Structures are given as C-alpha cells and as structure tokens.
Amino acid sequence: MALLATEDLMHRYGDEIVFEKVSVEVHQGDRIGLVGLNGSGKSTLLRILAGLQEPTSGRVTRTRSARIGYLAQEPHLDSTATLFEEMLTVFEKLREQERELQRLEQELARSTPDESLLRQYDELLENFRRGGGYEYQSRIHQVLVGVGFTPDDEQKLIAHLSGGQRARAALARLLLEEPDVLLLDEPTNHLDIEALEWLEEYLSHWKGAFILVSHDRYFLDKLVHKIWELEFGR
Ligand SMILES: Nc1ncnc2c1ncn2[C@@H]1O[C@H](COP(=O)(O)OP(=O)(O)OP(=O)(O)O)[C@@H](O)[C@H]1O
Ligand SMILES: [Mg+2]
C-alpha cells in the first residue's frame, strides 16, 4: 500500500492552472526526484503532499501511521532556543525516559531495594537503550557537523544564526526526526560543497522514502531511482 498517494490533483492560483491530472503514489523506500522548470509547481505540489496547502481539486491520501517530514524551499526556524536545544526537541520522548530513570535511581538509592521498583527500572532502561537513548546526543553532533556547523555553533541561539544557517538547522532537525517520507524542496540551496556531499551520503543510506526537488541533475542522478517531471498541464 502506498504511504502517500494523489488522485487527479489540480492546482490553480487565480485563473492560472499550475498543474492538473497529477496522480502519483509514494511507496516504502521510493527515492523520487521532482523536476520541472521554474514556476512549474514543484513547491506547490510538495506543500500539498505535506498537507500544508489544499489542492484546488483532487485528493491526497496518506497512510495514517506514515510520518511525513517536509523541508520548505526557504525554511525558517523560529526559535529562542540554542541550536543544540532545538535539536533535543526531536528526542523529547527519550529525554522524558531519561528523567524518569534518574528519578527511579534516586528512589532506589534512598530505600532498601524493592523488587518491583527494580523491575520497573530495568524495563525502562531497556526501552531507553532500544530507543537510541545512548546515541541520540552523538547523532545530533554528527548531523550538525554534517550540515556544516562547528561544535561552537551548538550553543548559539537560533535567533542569532544567519538565514542560511537557520535553513541548515531546519534540515538537520528534519533528518534527526527520521520521518517515513521526506519531502525536500531544494535542500542543497544553503549547503556548501562539503555539506552537499555529506547530505548525498546521508540520503544514499536513507531507509525511508523521499521526494527531492533539485535543479542539480548530478545530485539527483546519484540518489533517485524515479523522476517525476512537472510540465504545464501534467
Ligand atoms: N501563493 C501563491 N499565489 C499566487 N501564485 C503563486 C503562489 N505560489 C506560487 N505561485 C505561482 O505558481 C507557480 C508555481 O509556483 P511554485 O513555487 O510551486 O513553482 P516551483 O516549480 O517550485 O518553482 P521554482 O523552481 O522557482 O521553485 C508560479 O508561477 C508561481 O509564481
Ligand atoms: Mg519551488
């Protein structure tokens, strides 16, 4: 079954039809490049797929359990947090478990060992471990370095980052979220050559599905196995 599908989508701004008769499906593991001339509607289609914009007509269906992650062409990350704190928000569940583990540890240290409390602790610790509890901080460091930040940048406030840096922060957060379907609208725009190579490597190992808008045919050719081309009226 498709994670994401459209049926006869049409979109129009005013009298201007951007595209019509778009019926597509995204399946597990699909690696799709979305191409088309400037203004052919690539960004509009991605926003509709992401559920951020309603099509003029037609339908979008999503598998309920499928998590869709979207990176805008000009992403903005509005946050008063530091760069590192912002990345931590992705792992709120693990951090909650971490706090609970600490609470249980204190309780265990205070009282004489209690069987059921110990069992509860072991279970939680196992969940925490399996959920990536020992790795998430290093994953954050890796991804931030990957998209081009220095270790010093991690403690900077998002509000103090440049537009390009915020766009890279948004990309980093999205990759850390590991959604089932990644919708990336020109993700390479704010990347230097090193970060671009890192992203290429990262996506080449990506297990989920993705749709990638890029004008960089070389980048696309190495990553995708299917091309969707938007032309007028299709
Ligand atoms: N909110 C809007 N209101 C009116 N027209 C719009 C709006 N957004 C986009 N358009 C127009 O719709 C057409 C498709 O725009 P869209 O941004 O989806 O194309 P695109 O393929 O992503 O272009 P690009 O390659 O430049 O990013 C363009 O002609 C654009 O000017
Ligand atoms: Mg666009």
Short mmCIF file of C-alpha atoms and ligand atoms in Angstrom, two decimals:
data_model
loop_
_atom_site.label_atom_id
_atom_site.label_comp_id
_atom_site.label_asym_id
_atom_site.label_seq_id
_atom_site.Cartn_x
_atom_site.Cartn_y
_atom_site.Cartn_z
CA MET A 1 0.00 0.00 0.00
CA ALA A 2 1.17 3.49 -0.80
CA LEU A 3 2.38 5.70 2.06
CA LEU A 4 1.15 8.70 0.16
CA ALA A 5 -0.97 8.96 -2.97
CA THR A 6 -2.74 11.60 -5.01
CA GLU A 7 -5.70 11.30 -7.27
CA ASP A 8 -6.22 13.73 -10.11
CA LEU A 9 -4.74 16.75 -8.38
CA MET A 10 -5.19 20.15 -9.93
CA HIS A 11 -3.96 23.42 -8.57
CA ARG A 12 -4.67 26.92 -9.70
CA TYR A 13 -3.68 30.33 -8.39
CA GLY A 14 -6.38 32.72 -9.59
CA ASP A 15 -7.01 31.78 -13.22
CA GLU A 16 -3.59 30.28 -13.64
CA ILE A 17 -3.54 26.48 -13.66
CA VAL A 18 -0.22 25.34 -12.24
CA PHE A 19 -0.74 21.62 -12.83
CA GLU A 20 -3.56 19.18 -13.35
CA LYS A 21 -4.17 15.42 -13.57
CA VAL A 22 -1.44 14.62 -11.10
CA SER A 23 -1.96 11.07 -9.84
CA VAL A 24 1.07 9.69 -8.10
CA GLU A 25 2.00 7.20 -5.38
CA VAL A 26 4.87 7.04 -2.93
CA HIS A 27 5.77 3.63 -1.56
CA GLN A 28 8.14 2.47 1.14
CA GLY A 29 11.72 3.06 0.04
CA ASP A 30 10.85 5.17 -3.02
CA ARG A 31 13.54 7.66 -3.99
CA ILE A 32 11.97 10.21 -6.24
CA GLY A 33 13.36 13.30 -7.92
CA LEU A 34 10.82 16.03 -8.66
CA VAL A 35 11.91 18.23 -11.54
CA GLY A 36 10.40 20.90 -13.75
CA LEU A 37 11.05 24.43 -14.92
CA ASN A 38 10.92 27.37 -12.52
CA GLY A 39 7.31 28.02 -11.68
CA SER A 40 6.09 24.61 -12.84
CA GLY A 41 4.61 23.95 -9.41
CA LYS A 42 7.15 21.74 -7.63
CA SER A 43 6.95 23.63 -4.35
CA THR A 44 3.17 23.82 -4.57
CA LEU A 45 2.95 20.06 -5.09
CA LEU A 46 5.24 19.33 -2.13
CA ARG A 47 3.23 21.61 0.16
CA ILE A 48 0.04 19.83 -0.92
CA LEU A 49 1.65 16.43 -0.29
CA ALA A 50 2.78 17.66 3.11
CA GLY A 51 -0.78 18.70 3.90
CA LEU A 52 0.16 22.36 4.29
CA GLN A 53 -1.89 23.53 1.35
CA GLU A 54 -5.20 22.34 -0.09
CA PRO A 55 -5.29 21.49 -3.79
CA THR A 56 -7.89 23.28 -5.90
CA SER A 57 -9.30 19.84 -6.69
CA GLY A 58 -8.34 16.21 -6.36
CA ARG A 59 -7.36 14.10 -3.39
CA VAL A 60 -4.36 13.28 -1.28
CA THR A 61 -4.36 10.15 0.85
CA ARG A 62 -1.78 9.29 3.47
CA THR A 63 -1.33 6.08 5.41
CA ARG A 64 -2.31 7.09 8.87
CA SER A 65 0.82 5.79 10.52
CA ALA A 66 3.16 7.36 7.95
CA ARG A 67 5.08 10.31 9.30
CA ILE A 68 5.72 12.92 6.66
CA GLY A 69 8.59 15.36 7.06
CA TYR A 70 8.80 18.49 4.98
CA LEU A 71 11.60 20.96 4.32
CA ALA A 72 10.49 24.20 2.68
CA GLN A 73 12.43 25.83 -0.13
CA GLU A 74 13.17 28.75 2.19
CA PRO A 75 12.88 27.19 5.60
CA HIS A 76 12.70 29.33 8.69
CA LEU A 77 13.31 28.02 12.12
CA ASP A 78 11.70 30.31 14.65
CA SER A 79 13.14 29.51 17.99
CA THR A 80 14.54 31.20 21.03
CA ALA A 81 16.47 28.04 21.92
CA THR A 82 20.11 27.30 21.23
CA LEU A 83 20.90 25.22 18.18
CA PHE A 84 21.58 22.16 20.33
CA GLU A 85 18.44 22.61 22.44
CA GLU A 86 16.39 22.88 19.28
CA MET A 87 17.75 19.51 18.09
CA LEU A 88 16.99 18.00 21.50
CA THR A 89 13.27 18.68 21.00
CA VAL A 90 13.24 15.84 18.45
CA PHE A 91 14.07 13.40 21.25
CA GLU A 92 11.56 14.57 23.84
CA LYS A 93 10.34 11.02 24.47
CA LEU A 94 13.82 9.72 25.22
CA ARG A 95 14.57 12.71 27.41
CA GLU A 96 11.40 12.08 29.37
CA GLN A 97 12.53 8.49 29.90
CA GLU A 98 15.92 9.79 30.98
CA ARG A 99 14.35 12.00 33.63
CA GLU A 100 12.19 9.10 34.83
CA LEU A 101 15.26 6.86 35.06
CA GLN A 102 17.04 9.46 37.18
CA ARG A 103 14.03 9.74 39.43
CA LEU A 104 13.91 5.97 39.89
CA GLU A 105 17.65 5.86 40.56
CA GLN A 106 17.26 8.36 43.37
CA GLU A 107 14.37 6.42 44.79
CA LEU A 108 16.33 3.17 44.63
CA ALA A 109 19.29 4.80 46.35
CA ARG A 110 17.10 6.06 49.18
CA SER A 111 15.12 2.97 50.02
CA THR A 112 16.05 -0.66 50.54
CA PRO A 113 15.96 -2.38 47.14
CA ASP A 114 12.41 -3.10 46.16
CA GLU A 115 11.84 -5.90 43.61
CA SER A 116 9.06 -4.22 41.67
CA LEU A 117 10.87 -0.89 41.56
CA LEU A 118 13.99 -2.62 40.28
CA ARG A 119 11.99 -4.41 37.62
CA GLN A 120 10.39 -1.15 36.58
CA TYR A 121 13.81 0.43 36.35
CA ASP A 122 15.26 -2.40 34.26
CA GLU A 123 12.35 -2.30 31.87
CA LEU A 124 12.59 1.42 31.38
CA LEU A 125 16.34 1.24 30.93
CA GLU A 126 15.89 -1.42 28.24
CA ASN A 127 13.31 0.72 26.42
CA PHE A 128 15.60 3.69 26.66
CA ARG A 129 18.52 1.71 25.24
CA ARG A 130 16.46 0.24 22.41
CA GLY A 131 15.04 3.65 21.56
CA GLY A 132 18.54 5.02 20.98
CA GLY A 133 18.96 6.64 24.37
CA TYR A 134 22.72 6.23 24.39
CA GLU A 135 23.15 7.55 20.86
CA TYR A 136 20.87 10.50 20.35
CA GLN A 137 23.29 13.14 21.59
CA SER A 138 26.08 11.93 19.34
CA ARG A 139 23.64 11.72 16.42
CA ILE A 140 22.83 15.38 16.98
CA HIS A 141 26.52 16.30 16.94
CA GLN A 142 27.09 14.26 13.78
CA VAL A 143 24.19 15.72 11.84
CA LEU A 144 25.02 19.29 12.88
CA VAL A 145 28.63 18.87 11.77
CA GLY A 146 27.34 17.20 8.62
CA VAL A 147 25.24 20.17 7.54
CA GLY A 148 28.19 22.45 8.20
CA PHE A 149 28.09 23.68 11.78
CA THR A 150 31.10 23.85 14.05
CA PRO A 151 30.93 22.49 17.61
CA ASP A 152 30.97 26.10 18.85
CA ASP A 153 27.76 26.84 16.95
CA GLU A 154 25.77 24.38 19.06
CA GLN A 155 25.39 26.80 21.95
CA LYS A 156 24.40 29.75 19.76
CA LEU A 157 20.85 30.99 19.85
CA ILE A 158 18.86 30.16 16.72
CA ALA A 159 17.80 33.80 16.69
CA HIS A 160 21.45 34.78 16.22
CA LEU A 161 22.06 32.48 13.25
CA SER A 162 22.06 33.71 9.68
CA GLY A 163 19.21 32.79 7.31
CA GLY A 164 21.34 30.14 5.64
CA GLN A 165 22.35 28.67 9.00
CA ARG A 166 18.73 28.51 10.10
CA ALA A 167 17.86 26.70 6.91
CA ARG A 168 20.60 24.18 7.64
CA ALA A 169 19.34 23.83 11.20
CA ALA A 170 15.87 23.07 9.85
CA LEU A 171 17.34 20.40 7.57
CA ALA A 172 19.29 18.90 10.49
CA ARG A 173 16.20 18.70 12.67
CA LEU A 174 14.17 17.10 9.92
CA LEU A 175 16.81 14.43 9.29
CA LEU A 176 17.01 13.67 13.02
CA GLU A 177 13.25 13.17 13.08
CA GLU A 178 13.61 10.34 10.56
CA PRO A 179 10.10 10.55 9.12
CA ASP A 180 8.80 7.77 6.85
CA VAL A 181 8.60 10.14 3.91
CA LEU A 182 10.95 13.09 3.48
CA LEU A 183 9.78 15.92 1.25
CA LEU A 184 12.82 18.06 0.48
CA ASP A 185 12.40 21.24 -1.53
CA GLU A 186 15.83 22.19 -2.86
CA PRO A 187 17.66 21.13 0.30
CA THR A 188 21.05 21.89 -1.22
CA ASN A 189 20.40 25.64 -1.62
CA HIS A 190 22.12 26.63 1.61
CA LEU A 191 24.82 23.98 1.61
CA ASP A 192 28.46 24.33 0.69
CA ILE A 193 30.14 21.57 -1.29
CA GLU A 194 31.22 19.63 1.79
CA ALA A 195 27.75 19.65 3.34
CA LEU A 196 26.28 18.75 -0.03
CA GLU A 197 28.48 15.68 -0.20
CA TRP A 198 27.53 14.81 3.35
CA LEU A 199 23.80 15.07 2.50
CA GLU A 200 24.29 12.92 -0.56
CA GLU A 201 25.97 10.27 1.57
CA TYR A 202 23.27 10.57 4.24
CA LEU A 203 20.41 10.20 1.77
CA SER A 204 22.12 7.35 -0.02
CA HIS A 205 21.78 5.35 3.23
CA TRP A 206 18.29 6.66 4.00
CA LYS A 207 15.89 3.78 4.56
CA GLY A 208 12.66 5.74 4.22
CA ALA A 209 11.07 7.22 1.13
CA PHE A 210 11.90 10.66 -0.15
CA ILE A 211 10.90 13.16 -2.77
CA LEU A 212 13.68 15.52 -3.63
CA VAL A 213 13.32 18.74 -5.59
CA SER A 214 16.61 19.83 -7.05
CA HIS A 215 17.93 21.63 -10.10
CA ASP A 216 21.16 19.73 -9.62
CA ARG A 217 20.77 16.81 -12.05
CA TYR A 218 24.09 15.35 -10.97
CA PHE A 219 22.95 15.25 -7.33
CA LEU A 220 19.59 13.78 -8.33
CA ASP A 221 21.01 11.15 -10.65
CA LYS A 222 23.12 9.73 -7.88
CA LEU A 223 20.28 9.50 -5.39
CA VAL A 224 16.94 8.85 -7.03
CA HIS A 225 15.57 5.93 -8.99
CA LYS A 226 12.50 7.67 -10.30
CA ILE A 227 11.89 11.12 -11.78
CA TRP A 228 8.62 12.99 -11.70
CA GLU A 229 8.58 15.80 -14.19
CA LEU A 230 6.08 18.62 -13.92
CA GLU A 231 5.16 20.24 -17.18
CA PHE A 232 2.29 22.52 -17.81
CA GLY A 233 -0.96 20.58 -17.63
CA ARG A 234 0.52 17.38 -16.20
N1 LIG B 1 0.80 31.79 -3.12
C1 LIG B 1 0.79 31.99 -4.43
N2 LIG B 1 -0.09 32.83 -5.01
C2 LIG B 1 -0.10 33.02 -6.33
N3 LIG B 1 0.72 32.41 -7.19
C3 LIG B 1 1.63 31.57 -6.68
C4 LIG B 1 1.72 31.31 -5.28
N4 LIG B 1 2.71 30.42 -5.07
C5 LIG B 1 3.22 30.14 -6.28
N5 LIG B 1 2.59 30.82 -7.24
C6 LIG B 1 2.85 30.72 -8.69
O1 LIG B 1 2.55 29.38 -9.06
C7 LIG B 1 3.53 28.88 -9.96
C8 LIG B 1 4.19 27.65 -9.35
O2 LIG B 1 4.97 28.05 -8.23
P1 LIG B 1 5.88 27.04 -7.42
O3 LIG B 1 6.61 27.83 -6.42
O4 LIG B 1 5.04 25.92 -6.94
O5 LIG B 1 6.85 26.52 -8.58
P2 LIG B 1 8.27 25.82 -8.48
O6 LIG B 1 8.29 24.75 -9.52
O7 LIG B 1 8.55 25.40 -7.09
O8 LIG B 1 9.27 26.98 -8.89
P3 LIG B 1 10.82 27.17 -8.51
O9 LIG B 1 11.61 26.21 -9.37
O10 LIG B 1 11.11 28.59 -8.89
O11 LIG B 1 10.99 26.92 -7.05
C9 LIG B 1 4.48 30.04 -10.23
O12 LIG B 1 4.06 30.68 -11.40
C10 LIG B 1 4.30 30.94 -9.03
O13 LIG B 1 4.54 32.27 -9.36
MG MG B 2 9.98 25.86 -5.74
#
